[in-house]
């Protein structure tokens, strides 16, 4: 049986080239994890997700506990079987979504009680229940149950919130059922305050986790404050464990975070944007609803291997969007996930070649050109 382990092959500054081994396969890092909130990467079949080069997808405790229910997915063979994804799955622990989606929430030391945003039914999440749900789902990577500190927060608010998450981290670790190839990640909190981030990192290292996520970011603080918080946090994390920056981000966010030592990312942007006619290209984002595309025979992006760029023109993609045809969001979602996987592939190659800083500068220059 595979043991859960992280291999590091090369470093380039703070950036790392590595591989994470799990029960359902390996993940080359730095990696981007497509978001599959309700057991599907929206508008894509699993075969298509795999064809982009993605090796791991995200699921979520909050969404799946409400519908169809964790026990039901377990009875049906677990999340891998249910969604027909044979690769690794990481599930978020649910705290973030409760605070952003649920109604009538009551948070106390034990956990959070809330009403479903679907039907108003009452539910409870605690570190113990979150670990049980993620085990029932069969997640290869389980996230500790935490509170994502809202932004902005005063130092006192951020300290209280972080220390609650650290007490919940102890309970998450105690409730986590060790299985070969399955790992548990702790989540660093502390807002934008370096001293609180250091306290949180130390607390998690003392508990001991298989990986360390940086939470509480990509919540409106802006890129500069996010990078400053990473500068204060990532160097404190163990070098022999993967680092996961939650909810990030745009391509420039990802490049800057890789340069600061982050290995794993998730973000709804490529999938959500694919459904709103926004395409990610090396020359920035392109809005395919714009009439300037209606006679353009060129592919969306030269050299992209996705079906949208291989077989269709910008004029056709524009037509599908204007006609509100389902194929539009399908093709643009595939392209965006492909674009993110290509960025990660290029970043991994640049780190391996010791030229990641030059690559970052080239990528920023290309993006600044804007679409033609
Ligand atoms: C967008 N900015 C952002 N997202 C964050 C997340 C959630 C990440 C989850 O939310 C979705 O991205 C919006 C993804 O799809 C599912 C599958 C629902 O899970 C992913 C966080 N999660 C936890 N547990 N703790 C955090 O401090 C935290 C911080 C975040 N900042």
Short mmCIF file of C-alpha atoms and ligand atoms in Angstrom, two decimals:
data_model
loop_
_atom_site.label_atom_id
_atom_site.label_comp_id
_atom_site.label_asym_id
_atom_site.label_seq_id
_atom_site.Cartn_x
_atom_site.Cartn_y
_atom_site.Cartn_z
CA UNK A 1 0.00 0.00 0.00
CA UNK A 2 1.30 3.48 -0.89
CA UNK A 3 2.40 5.50 2.10
CA UNK A 4 1.44 9.17 2.03
CA UNK A 5 4.68 11.00 1.29
CA UNK A 6 6.07 14.13 -0.37
CA UNK A 7 9.22 13.93 -2.52
CA UNK A 8 11.17 17.09 -3.39
CA UNK A 9 13.26 16.86 -6.57
CA UNK A 10 14.61 20.39 -6.98
CA UNK A 11 14.42 23.88 -5.58
CA UNK A 12 14.84 27.25 -7.31
CA UNK A 13 14.90 29.99 -4.69
CA UNK A 14 11.92 29.20 -2.45
CA UNK A 15 10.10 27.40 -5.29
CA UNK A 16 10.04 23.55 -5.15
CA UNK A 17 9.56 20.81 -7.71
CA UNK A 18 8.05 17.75 -6.07
CA UNK A 19 5.63 14.84 -6.09
CA UNK A 20 2.98 13.90 -3.53
CA UNK A 21 2.12 10.17 -3.28
CA UNK A 22 -1.38 9.17 -2.15
CA UNK A 23 -3.55 6.03 -2.07
CA UNK A 24 -5.11 7.02 -5.42
CA UNK A 25 -1.95 8.09 -7.21
CA UNK A 26 0.72 10.76 -7.38
CA UNK A 27 0.47 14.54 -7.86
CA UNK A 28 3.29 16.51 -9.50
CA UNK A 29 3.82 19.80 -7.69
CA UNK A 30 3.37 22.73 -8.00
CA UNK A 31 -0.18 21.57 -8.81
CA UNK A 32 -3.53 23.21 -9.53
CA UNK A 33 -6.56 21.29 -8.22
CA UNK A 34 -9.81 21.84 -10.19
CA UNK A 35 -12.73 22.47 -7.87
CA UNK A 36 -15.39 19.76 -7.87
CA UNK A 37 -17.62 21.15 -5.13
CA UNK A 38 -20.75 18.98 -5.60
CA UNK A 39 -18.87 15.87 -6.81
CA UNK A 40 -18.37 17.26 -10.28
CA UNK A 41 -15.98 19.69 -11.93
CA UNK A 42 -18.82 21.75 -13.37
CA UNK A 43 -19.45 21.26 -17.13
CA UNK A 44 -16.68 18.66 -17.49
CA UNK A 45 -16.64 14.85 -17.54
CA UNK A 46 -13.90 13.28 -15.40
CA UNK A 47 -12.17 11.91 -18.54
CA UNK A 48 -11.90 15.49 -19.83
CA UNK A 49 -10.52 16.74 -16.52
CA UNK A 50 -7.86 14.02 -16.66
CA UNK A 51 -7.09 14.91 -20.30
CA UNK A 52 -6.11 18.44 -19.22
CA UNK A 53 -3.32 16.95 -17.07
CA UNK A 54 -5.10 17.54 -13.76
CA UNK A 55 -4.19 14.76 -11.31
CA UNK A 56 -6.28 15.71 -8.25
CA UNK A 57 -9.69 17.33 -7.77
CA UNK A 58 -11.45 18.96 -4.82
CA UNK A 59 -14.67 17.95 -3.11
CA UNK A 60 -16.33 19.56 -0.15
CA UNK A 61 -17.73 18.45 3.19
CA UNK A 62 -20.33 21.22 3.45
CA UNK A 63 -21.94 20.69 0.05
CA UNK A 64 -21.86 16.88 0.08
CA UNK A 65 -23.09 16.48 3.67
CA UNK A 66 -26.20 18.47 2.71
CA UNK A 67 -26.74 16.76 -0.63
CA UNK A 68 -26.65 13.79 -1.27
CA UNK A 69 -25.27 13.08 2.27
CA UNK A 70 -21.93 11.57 3.31
CA UNK A 71 -23.46 8.27 4.53
CA UNK A 72 -25.27 7.85 1.18
CA UNK A 73 -22.03 8.40 -0.79
CA UNK A 74 -20.29 5.89 1.50
CA UNK A 75 -23.06 3.32 0.88
CA UNK A 76 -22.63 3.90 -2.86
CA UNK A 77 -18.91 3.12 -2.67
CA UNK A 78 -17.34 6.48 -1.78
CA UNK A 79 -16.70 9.70 -3.69
CA UNK A 80 -14.16 8.24 -6.17
CA UNK A 81 -16.72 5.67 -7.35
CA UNK A 82 -19.66 8.08 -7.13
CA UNK A 83 -18.06 10.72 -9.41
CA UNK A 84 -15.98 8.24 -11.45
CA UNK A 85 -12.65 9.90 -10.57
CA UNK A 86 -9.91 7.32 -9.89
CA UNK A 87 -7.20 9.86 -8.99
CA UNK A 88 -6.54 11.62 -5.68
CA UNK A 89 -9.29 13.74 -4.10
CA UNK A 90 -8.82 16.50 -1.51
CA UNK A 91 -11.87 17.57 0.45
CA UNK A 92 -12.23 20.89 2.24
CA UNK A 93 -13.47 20.61 5.82
CA UNK A 94 -16.61 22.74 5.45
CA UNK A 95 -15.93 25.65 7.78
CA UNK A 96 -15.30 28.17 5.04
CA UNK A 97 -18.50 27.25 3.19
CA UNK A 98 -20.66 27.33 6.33
CA UNK A 99 -19.57 30.92 6.94
CA UNK A 100 -20.06 31.89 3.30
CA UNK A 101 -23.14 29.90 2.30
CA UNK A 102 -25.24 28.71 5.25
CA UNK A 103 -28.03 30.68 6.91
CA UNK A 104 -28.58 31.20 10.66
CA UNK A 105 -25.21 29.94 11.82
CA UNK A 106 -24.29 29.53 15.51
CA UNK A 107 -20.57 29.10 16.15
CA UNK A 108 -19.28 27.98 19.53
CA UNK A 109 -16.32 26.10 20.99
CA UNK A 110 -17.76 22.75 19.92
CA UNK A 111 -18.34 23.66 16.27
CA UNK A 112 -20.99 25.32 14.12
CA UNK A 113 -24.73 24.75 13.87
CA UNK A 114 -26.42 26.00 10.72
CA UNK A 115 -29.39 25.72 8.40
CA UNK A 116 -28.96 24.28 4.93
CA UNK A 117 -29.03 26.88 2.16
CA UNK A 118 -31.05 24.30 0.19
CA UNK A 119 -34.02 23.53 2.43
CA UNK A 120 -33.38 25.20 5.79
CA UNK A 121 -32.82 21.86 7.57
CA UNK A 122 -30.59 22.09 10.66
CA UNK A 123 -27.06 20.66 10.65
CA UNK A 124 -23.96 20.59 12.86
CA UNK A 125 -20.28 20.50 11.97
CA UNK A 126 -17.48 19.93 14.45
CA UNK A 127 -13.89 18.78 14.03
CA UNK A 128 -15.03 15.23 14.78
CA UNK A 129 -18.01 15.27 12.39
CA UNK A 130 -15.90 16.89 9.64
CA UNK A 131 -13.25 14.15 9.96
CA UNK A 132 -15.99 11.48 9.86
CA UNK A 133 -17.59 12.99 6.73
CA UNK A 134 -14.26 13.25 4.91
CA UNK A 135 -13.52 9.61 5.84
CA UNK A 136 -16.97 8.51 4.58
CA UNK A 137 -16.28 10.36 1.32
CA UNK A 138 -12.93 8.57 1.06
CA UNK A 139 -10.78 11.70 0.65
CA UNK A 140 -7.07 11.04 0.07
CA UNK A 141 -6.29 14.43 1.64
CA UNK A 142 -8.43 15.59 4.56
CA UNK A 143 -8.45 19.21 5.71
CA UNK A 144 -8.57 20.08 9.43
CA UNK A 145 -11.81 21.73 10.55
CA UNK A 146 -11.08 25.43 10.92
CA UNK A 147 -12.66 28.83 10.90
CA UNK A 148 -11.55 30.99 7.98
CA UNK A 149 -11.07 34.34 9.73
CA UNK A 150 -13.16 37.01 7.97
CA UNK A 151 -11.38 39.97 6.36
CA UNK A 152 -10.88 42.61 7.62
CA UNK A 153 -10.31 41.54 11.21
CA UNK A 154 -8.62 43.36 14.08
CA UNK A 155 -5.54 41.68 15.62
CA UNK A 156 -7.68 40.65 18.60
CA UNK A 157 -10.41 39.17 16.36
CA UNK A 158 -7.80 37.37 14.22
CA UNK A 159 -6.07 36.02 17.35
CA UNK A 160 -9.29 34.67 18.85
CA UNK A 161 -10.34 33.10 15.56
CA UNK A 162 -6.91 31.56 14.94
CA UNK A 163 -6.69 30.12 18.46
CA UNK A 164 -10.13 28.52 18.06
CA UNK A 165 -8.92 26.94 14.81
CA UNK A 166 -5.79 25.68 16.60
CA UNK A 167 -7.93 24.01 19.30
CA UNK A 168 -10.01 22.51 16.49
CA UNK A 169 -6.78 21.36 14.79
CA UNK A 170 -5.91 19.31 17.90
CA UNK A 171 -9.39 17.71 17.82
CA UNK A 172 -9.18 17.13 14.05
CA UNK A 173 -5.87 15.29 14.45
CA UNK A 174 -7.27 13.21 17.33
CA UNK A 175 -10.36 12.26 15.29
CA UNK A 176 -8.52 11.55 12.01
CA UNK A 177 -8.40 7.81 11.21
CA UNK A 178 -4.90 6.98 9.90
CA UNK A 179 -4.98 4.87 6.69
CA UNK A 180 -2.08 4.12 4.32
CA UNK A 181 -1.89 6.74 1.55
CA UNK A 182 -4.27 9.14 3.33
CA UNK A 183 -3.06 12.44 4.78
CA UNK A 184 -4.37 15.19 7.06
CA UNK A 185 -3.45 18.84 6.43
CA UNK A 186 -3.44 21.54 9.10
CA UNK A 187 -4.53 25.07 8.14
CA UNK A 188 -2.55 28.14 9.24
CA UNK A 189 -4.68 31.12 10.21
CA UNK A 190 -3.86 34.54 11.74
CA UNK A 191 -5.23 37.09 9.27
CA UNK A 192 -2.59 39.43 7.84
CA UNK A 193 -0.67 39.57 11.13
CA UNK A 194 2.82 38.03 10.99
CA UNK A 195 3.05 37.32 14.72
CA UNK A 196 -0.29 35.47 14.70
CA UNK A 197 0.72 33.54 11.59
CA UNK A 198 3.95 32.47 13.33
CA UNK A 199 2.02 31.37 16.44
CA UNK A 200 -0.37 29.37 14.26
CA UNK A 201 2.41 27.72 12.22
CA UNK A 202 4.22 26.68 15.42
CA UNK A 203 1.02 25.30 16.93
CA UNK A 204 0.33 23.15 13.86
CA UNK A 205 3.92 21.87 13.63
CA UNK A 206 3.74 20.84 17.32
CA UNK A 207 0.57 18.83 16.55
CA UNK A 208 2.17 17.35 13.41
CA UNK A 209 0.43 17.16 10.01
CA UNK A 210 1.08 15.51 6.64
CA UNK A 211 0.81 18.88 4.89
CA UNK A 212 0.23 22.52 5.78
CA UNK A 213 -2.35 24.81 4.19
CA UNK A 214 -2.28 28.60 4.39
CA UNK A 215 -5.89 29.59 5.02
CA UNK A 216 -7.60 32.88 5.67
CA UNK A 217 -6.31 34.42 2.44
CA UNK A 218 -7.94 35.22 -0.92
CA UNK A 219 -10.73 36.76 1.12
CA UNK A 220 -10.38 40.31 -0.21
CA UNK A 221 -7.03 41.32 1.28
CA UNK A 222 -5.47 41.90 -2.16
CA UNK A 223 -2.36 40.42 -3.77
CA UNK A 224 0.18 42.59 -1.94
CA UNK A 225 -1.11 41.69 1.55
CA UNK A 226 -1.44 38.05 0.48
CA UNK A 227 2.18 37.88 -0.68
CA UNK A 228 3.38 39.70 2.45
CA UNK A 229 1.53 37.16 4.60
CA UNK A 230 3.10 34.30 2.63
CA UNK A 231 6.56 35.87 3.12
CA UNK A 232 5.91 35.81 6.88
CA UNK A 233 4.40 32.33 6.98
CA UNK A 234 5.81 29.88 4.42
CA UNK A 235 9.46 29.98 5.64
CA UNK A 236 8.22 28.71 9.05
CA UNK A 237 6.63 25.58 7.52
CA UNK A 238 8.48 22.24 7.31
CA UNK A 239 10.40 21.84 4.02
CA UNK A 240 9.58 18.13 3.75
CA UNK A 241 5.82 18.62 3.70
CA UNK A 242 3.58 20.08 0.93
CA UNK A 243 2.15 23.59 1.30
CA UNK A 244 -1.39 24.40 0.00
CA UNK A 245 -2.64 27.98 -0.50
CA UNK A 246 -6.45 27.73 -0.28
CA UNK A 247 -8.72 29.41 -2.81
CA UNK A 248 -5.95 30.89 -4.98
CA UNK A 249 -6.16 32.23 -7.59
CA UNK A 250 -5.53 34.21 -10.74
CA UNK A 251 -2.46 33.11 -12.76
CA UNK A 252 -0.31 35.97 -11.38
CA UNK A 253 -1.33 35.01 -7.82
CA UNK A 254 -0.24 31.42 -8.46
CA UNK A 255 3.11 32.39 -10.01
CA UNK A 256 3.92 34.73 -7.09
CA UNK A 257 2.92 32.09 -4.53
CA UNK A 258 5.02 29.36 -6.24
CA UNK A 259 8.00 31.72 -6.04
CA UNK A 260 7.29 31.92 -2.27
CA UNK A 261 7.26 28.14 -1.73
CA UNK A 262 3.62 27.10 -2.22
CA UNK A 263 3.04 23.69 -3.85
CA UNK A 264 -0.76 23.30 -4.22
CA UNK A 265 -3.62 25.56 -5.29
CA UNK A 266 -7.40 25.46 -5.76
CA UNK A 267 -9.68 28.13 -7.16
CA UNK A 268 -13.13 28.33 -8.70
CA UNK A 269 -11.94 30.96 -11.21
CA UNK A 270 -11.12 28.78 -14.23
CA UNK A 271 -14.40 26.84 -13.95
CA UNK A 272 -16.62 29.75 -12.87
CA UNK A 273 -15.11 32.05 -15.52
CA UNK A 274 -15.65 29.37 -18.16
CA UNK A 275 -19.38 29.70 -17.48
CA UNK A 276 -19.27 33.48 -17.80
CA UNK A 277 -17.48 33.65 -21.17
CA UNK A 278 -14.11 34.65 -19.65
CA UNK A 279 -11.16 32.76 -21.14
CA UNK A 280 -7.67 32.68 -19.62
CA UNK A 281 -4.87 33.08 -22.17
CA UNK A 282 -1.17 33.80 -21.85
CA UNK A 283 -2.01 37.37 -22.96
CA UNK A 284 -4.58 37.90 -20.19
CA UNK A 285 -8.30 37.15 -20.01
CA UNK A 286 -10.53 37.38 -23.10
CA UNK A 287 -14.25 38.11 -22.89
CA UNK A 288 -15.79 36.04 -25.66
CA UNK A 289 -19.14 37.77 -25.31
CA UNK A 290 -17.49 40.84 -26.88
CA UNK A 291 -18.67 41.50 -30.46
CA UNK A 292 -15.06 42.04 -31.62
CA UNK A 293 -14.79 38.22 -31.93
CA UNK A 294 -17.76 37.64 -34.24
CA UNK A 295 -15.73 37.44 -37.47
CA UNK A 296 -12.47 36.18 -35.98
CA UNK A 297 -11.43 32.84 -37.56
CA UNK A 298 -8.41 32.40 -35.24
CA UNK A 299 -8.32 29.92 -32.33
CA UNK A 300 -8.74 31.33 -28.84
CA UNK A 301 -5.06 30.63 -28.11
CA UNK A 302 -2.41 29.51 -30.61
CA UNK A 303 -0.73 26.29 -29.49
CA UNK A 304 -3.32 25.32 -26.88
CA UNK A 305 -4.18 21.58 -27.15
CA UNK A 306 -7.73 21.85 -25.78
CA UNK A 307 -10.75 21.04 -28.04
CA UNK A 308 -11.86 24.70 -28.13
CA UNK A 309 -8.50 25.85 -29.54
CA UNK A 310 -7.90 22.76 -31.72
CA UNK A 311 -11.23 22.63 -33.52
CA UNK A 312 -13.08 25.95 -33.26
CA UNK A 313 -12.71 29.64 -34.06
CA UNK A 314 -13.22 32.60 -31.75
CA UNK A 315 -16.20 33.49 -33.99
CA UNK A 316 -17.82 30.13 -33.21
CA UNK A 317 -17.14 30.40 -29.45
CA UNK A 318 -18.61 33.91 -29.53
CA UNK A 319 -21.67 32.54 -31.38
CA UNK A 320 -22.17 29.78 -28.78
CA UNK A 321 -21.97 32.29 -25.91
CA UNK A 322 -24.36 34.75 -27.58
CA UNK A 323 -26.75 31.86 -28.37
CA UNK A 324 -26.49 30.60 -24.78
CA UNK A 325 -25.61 27.17 -26.12
CA UNK A 326 -24.43 24.62 -23.49
CA UNK A 327 -21.38 23.77 -25.61
CA UNK A 328 -20.06 27.30 -24.95
CA UNK A 329 -19.45 26.91 -21.20
CA UNK A 330 -18.27 23.33 -21.78
CA UNK A 331 -15.55 24.36 -24.25
CA UNK A 332 -14.46 27.45 -22.29
CA UNK A 333 -14.30 25.52 -19.00
CA UNK A 334 -12.14 22.87 -20.64
CA UNK A 335 -9.89 25.58 -22.11
CA UNK A 336 -9.51 27.37 -18.77
CA UNK A 337 -8.66 24.19 -16.85
CA UNK A 338 -6.20 23.29 -19.64
CA UNK A 339 -4.66 26.80 -19.43
CA UNK A 340 -4.16 26.44 -15.66
CA UNK A 341 -2.63 22.96 -16.06
CA UNK A 342 -0.31 24.28 -18.79
CA UNK A 343 0.80 27.09 -16.46
CA UNK A 344 1.60 24.54 -13.71
CA UNK A 345 3.46 22.34 -16.22
CA UNK A 346 5.52 25.35 -17.36
CA UNK A 347 6.22 26.34 -13.74
CA UNK A 348 7.39 22.79 -12.91
CA UNK A 349 9.70 22.78 -15.95
CA UNK A 350 11.09 26.23 -15.07
CA UNK A 351 11.84 25.16 -11.47
CA UNK A 352 13.54 22.00 -12.78
CA UNK A 353 15.65 24.16 -15.10
CA UNK A 354 16.47 26.70 -12.37
CA UNK A 355 14.83 29.55 -14.28
CA UNK A 356 11.51 30.13 -12.45
CA UNK A 357 12.22 33.85 -11.78
CA UNK A 358 12.85 34.44 -15.50
CA UNK A 359 9.69 32.47 -16.36
CA UNK A 360 7.67 34.61 -13.92
CA UNK A 361 8.94 37.79 -15.58
CA UNK A 362 8.18 36.45 -19.07
CA UNK A 363 4.66 35.39 -18.01
CA UNK A 364 3.95 38.80 -16.50
CA UNK A 365 5.21 40.54 -19.67
CA UNK A 366 3.02 38.34 -21.90
CA UNK A 367 -0.05 38.97 -19.73
CA UNK A 368 0.63 42.73 -19.88
CA UNK A 369 0.44 42.62 -23.71
CA UNK A 370 -3.30 42.05 -23.57
CA UNK A 371 -5.27 40.13 -26.16
CA UNK A 372 -5.00 41.04 -29.84
C1 LIG B 1 -11.57 31.80 -2.52
N1 LIG B 1 -10.80 32.12 -1.38
C2 LIG B 1 -10.68 31.21 -0.37
N2 LIG B 1 -11.21 29.97 -0.37
C3 LIG B 1 -10.88 29.45 0.86
C4 LIG B 1 -11.20 28.21 1.43
C5 LIG B 1 -12.10 27.29 0.71
C6 LIG B 1 -11.59 26.64 -0.44
C7 LIG B 1 -12.86 25.99 -0.91
O1 LIG B 1 -13.77 26.92 -1.42
C8 LIG B 1 -13.83 26.87 -2.82
O2 LIG B 1 -13.12 27.97 -3.34
C9 LIG B 1 -13.85 29.17 -3.09
C10 LIG B 1 -13.21 25.55 -3.16
O3 LIG B 1 -14.23 24.69 -3.56
C11 LIG B 1 -14.53 23.78 -2.49
C12 LIG B 1 -14.46 22.36 -3.01
C13 LIG B 1 -15.87 24.15 -1.91
O4 LIG B 1 -13.53 23.91 -1.51
C14 LIG B 1 -12.67 24.97 -1.90
C15 LIG B 1 -10.79 27.93 2.76
N3 LIG B 1 -11.12 26.73 3.33
C16 LIG B 1 -10.78 26.50 4.62
N4 LIG B 1 -11.11 25.32 5.23
N5 LIG B 1 -10.08 27.41 5.38
C17 LIG B 1 -9.69 28.59 4.84
O5 LIG B 1 -9.07 29.42 5.58
C18 LIG B 1 -10.05 28.90 3.47
C19 LIG B 1 -9.69 30.13 2.87
C20 LIG B 1 -10.12 30.39 1.57
N6 LIG B 1 -10.00 31.49 0.77
#
